[in-house]
Tab-separated table of C-alpha atoms in Angstrom:
chain	number	residue	atom	x	y	z
A	1	MET	CA	30.050	-6.929	-42.069
A	2	LYS	CA	30.916	-3.312	-41.219
A	3	LYS	CA	27.338	-2.260	-42.048
A	4	ILE	CA	25.894	-4.898	-39.727
A	5	LEU	CA	28.278	-3.922	-36.927
A	6	LEU	CA	27.472	-0.227	-37.374
A	7	SER	CA	23.748	-1.024	-37.386
A	8	ILE	CA	24.051	-2.979	-34.132
A	9	ILE	CA	26.046	-0.174	-32.495
A	10	LEU	CA	23.483	2.375	-33.677
A	11	LEU	CA	20.569	0.289	-32.344
A	12	LEU	CA	22.311	-0.202	-28.985
A	13	THR	CA	23.080	3.519	-28.736
A	14	VAL	CA	19.464	4.480	-29.508
A	15	GLY	CA	18.196	1.855	-27.038
A	16	PHE	CA	20.559	3.059	-24.307
A	17	THR	CA	19.590	6.688	-24.942
A	18	LYS	CA	15.875	5.825	-24.715
A	19	ALA	CA	16.470	3.934	-21.444
A	20	GLN	CA	18.203	7.012	-19.996
A	21	GLU	CA	15.398	9.475	-20.857
A	22	LYS	CA	13.690	11.027	-17.890
A	23	PRO	CA	10.004	10.261	-17.499
A	24	LYS	CA	7.628	13.032	-18.479
A	25	TYR	CA	6.893	14.984	-15.287
A	26	ASP	CA	3.188	15.647	-14.677
A	27	GLU	CA	3.048	18.559	-12.228
A	28	ALA	CA	-0.745	18.410	-11.798
A	29	LEU	CA	-0.661	14.688	-10.975
A	30	ALA	CA	2.282	15.136	-8.601
A	31	LYS	CA	0.404	17.881	-6.777
A	32	LYS	CA	-2.839	15.851	-6.661
A	33	LEU	CA	-0.973	12.888	-5.143
A	34	GLY	CA	1.049	14.998	-2.685
A	35	ALA	CA	4.382	13.992	-4.230
A	36	ASP	CA	7.674	15.602	-3.309
A	37	ASP	CA	10.429	16.240	-5.887
A	38	TYR	CA	11.277	12.528	-5.868
A	39	GLY	CA	7.677	11.439	-6.519
A	40	MET	CA	7.467	10.156	-2.940
A	41	LYS	CA	5.487	10.984	0.204
A	42	MET	CA	5.074	9.879	3.807
A	43	TYR	CA	2.531	7.239	4.771
A	44	VAL	CA	1.966	5.216	7.920
A	45	LEU	CA	2.790	1.497	7.798
A	46	VAL	CA	0.836	-0.681	10.201
A	47	MET	CA	1.930	-4.194	11.069
A	48	LEU	CA	-1.076	-6.063	12.430
A	49	LYS	CA	-0.323	-8.923	14.779
A	50	THR	CA	-2.223	-11.352	16.935
A	51	GLY	CA	-3.915	-9.380	19.669
A	52	THR	CA	-4.167	-9.878	23.395
A	53	ASN	CA	-7.856	-10.871	23.329
A	54	THR	CA	-7.796	-14.658	23.300
A	55	SER	CA	-11.136	-15.217	25.012
A	56	ALA	CA	-13.534	-14.182	22.212
A	57	SER	CA	-15.943	-16.858	21.011
A	58	LYS	CA	-15.874	-18.068	17.407
A	59	ALA	CA	-19.124	-16.216	16.674
A	60	GLU	CA	-17.717	-12.995	18.151
A	61	THR	CA	-14.441	-13.400	16.270
A	62	ASP	CA	-16.281	-14.053	12.993
A	63	SER	CA	-18.429	-10.959	13.513
A	64	LEU	CA	-15.456	-8.760	14.396
A	65	PHE	CA	-13.473	-9.917	11.356
A	66	LYS	CA	-16.471	-9.298	9.117
A	67	GLY	CA	-16.466	-5.748	10.515
A	68	HIS	CA	-12.688	-5.621	9.939
A	69	MET	CA	-13.212	-6.359	6.231
A	70	THR	CA	-16.045	-3.825	5.963
A	71	ASN	CA	-13.838	-1.203	7.592
A	72	ILE	CA	-11.007	-1.968	5.159
A	73	GLU	CA	-13.377	-1.393	2.230
A	74	ARG	CA	-14.628	1.882	3.726
A	75	LEU	CA	-11.135	3.235	4.391
A	76	ALA	CA	-10.042	2.286	0.855
A	77	LYS	CA	-13.045	4.116	-0.642
A	78	GLU	CA	-12.122	7.177	1.443
A	79	ASN	CA	-8.514	6.938	0.133
A	80	LYS	CA	-7.246	6.542	3.707
A	81	LEU	CA	-6.129	2.930	3.228
A	82	ILE	CA	-3.795	2.367	0.281
A	83	VAL	CA	-2.625	-1.215	0.878
A	84	ALA	CA	-4.043	-4.004	3.024
A	85	GLY	CA	-3.387	-7.694	3.073
A	86	PRO	CA	-2.690	-10.742	5.183
A	87	LEU	CA	0.740	-12.232	5.772
A	88	ALA	CA	1.676	-15.902	5.677
A	89	LYS	CA	2.286	-17.643	9.010
A	90	ASN	CA	5.460	-16.390	10.653
A	91	ASP	CA	7.348	-16.525	13.949
A	92	HIS	CA	6.458	-12.924	14.863
A	93	GLN	CA	2.667	-13.412	14.946
A	94	TYR	CA	2.288	-10.769	12.251
A	95	ARG	CA	-1.109	-11.184	10.614
A	96	GLY	CA	-1.240	-8.438	7.995
A	97	ILE	CA	-0.288	-4.964	6.892
A	98	PHE	CA	-1.952	-1.646	6.222
A	99	ILE	CA	-0.419	1.339	4.485
A	100	LEU	CA	-2.460	4.348	5.560
A	101	ASN	CA	-2.581	7.524	3.517
A	102	THR	CA	-1.664	9.828	6.375
A	103	LYS	CA	1.559	11.338	7.676
A	104	SER	CA	0.357	11.412	11.256
A	105	ILE	CA	0.776	8.519	13.680
A	106	ASP	CA	-2.070	10.020	15.758
A	107	GLU	CA	-4.429	10.022	12.767
A	108	ALA	CA	-3.385	6.434	12.014
A	109	LYS	CA	-4.227	5.428	15.586
A	110	ALA	CA	-7.651	7.083	15.238
A	111	LEU	CA	-8.276	5.241	11.953
A	112	LEU	CA	-7.282	1.943	13.575
A	113	GLN	CA	-9.850	2.508	16.312
A	114	THR	CA	-12.568	2.336	13.626
A	115	ASP	CA	-11.574	-1.300	13.009
A	116	PRO	CA	-13.683	-3.653	15.179
A	117	ALA	CA	-10.964	-6.350	15.331
A	118	VAL	CA	-8.363	-3.831	16.500
A	119	LYS	CA	-10.746	-2.166	18.922
A	120	ALA	CA	-11.637	-5.573	20.459
A	121	LYS	CA	-7.894	-6.424	20.706
A	122	LEU	CA	-8.137	-9.420	18.363
A	123	LEU	CA	-5.441	-7.565	16.426
A	124	ASP	CA	-2.743	-5.313	17.830
A	125	ALA	CA	-0.809	-2.823	15.725
A	126	GLU	CA	2.789	-1.719	15.406
A	127	ILE	CA	2.894	1.658	13.650
A	128	PHE	CA	5.719	3.245	11.620
A	129	ASN	CA	6.187	6.253	9.363
A	130	TRP	CA	6.956	4.991	5.851
A	131	TYR	CA	8.269	6.857	2.794
A	132	GLY	CA	6.996	5.478	-0.514
A	133	SER	CA	5.817	6.353	-3.997
A	134	ALA	CA	3.061	8.962	-4.034
A	135	ALA	CA	1.556	7.042	-6.975
A	136	LEU	CA	0.785	4.036	-4.773
A	137	SER	CA	-2.930	4.875	-4.569
A	138	GLU	CA	-3.249	4.881	-8.349
A	139	TYR	CA	-3.540	1.074	-8.468
A	140	LEU	CA	-6.732	1.005	-6.387
A	141	PRO	CA	-9.252	1.660	-9.210
A	142	TYR	CA	-7.838	-1.351	-11.076
A	143	HIS	CA	-8.353	-3.778	-8.206
A	144	ASN	CA	-12.126	-3.954	-8.701
A	145	LYS	CA	-11.538	-4.759	-12.382
A	146	ILE	CA	-9.507	-7.868	-11.577
A	147	GLN	CA	-11.412	-9.088	-8.496
A	148	LYS	CA	-13.955	-11.883	-9.154
A	149	SER	CA	-15.220	-12.113	-5.556
A	150	SER	CA	-14.802	-10.369	-2.240
A	151	PHE	CA	-14.282	-11.478	1.338
């Protein structure tokens, strides 16, 4: 019984020690991603909401949203757009989010003006500085491997 108890204590100690080990720091990767000492960096978070243009026809709206999707793909390929996606219906009229790979609100505003739906005021944007993991962009190459179809 003592041997079993000692074995369990030893296994728990080894497991706890392994859980406490620091991750292996990769200086080159941290530098490439623009990480600070915490592995974080500044981005710009954009909350897209229903815009003020309510008079666009269905054909115009469809065309502008097709351009919106094309612009999302372009910005992602340029590593300017890290996260994009729609939100479920909500009381705030929020439609979706972007996380832009820029520290500058002014640059974010310029990038948003390349989006036809934003430019035509079908979508309006609330813009915030956001501090998140510098490794966030590393998931992007995997998305195409799990995507069966596109919008």
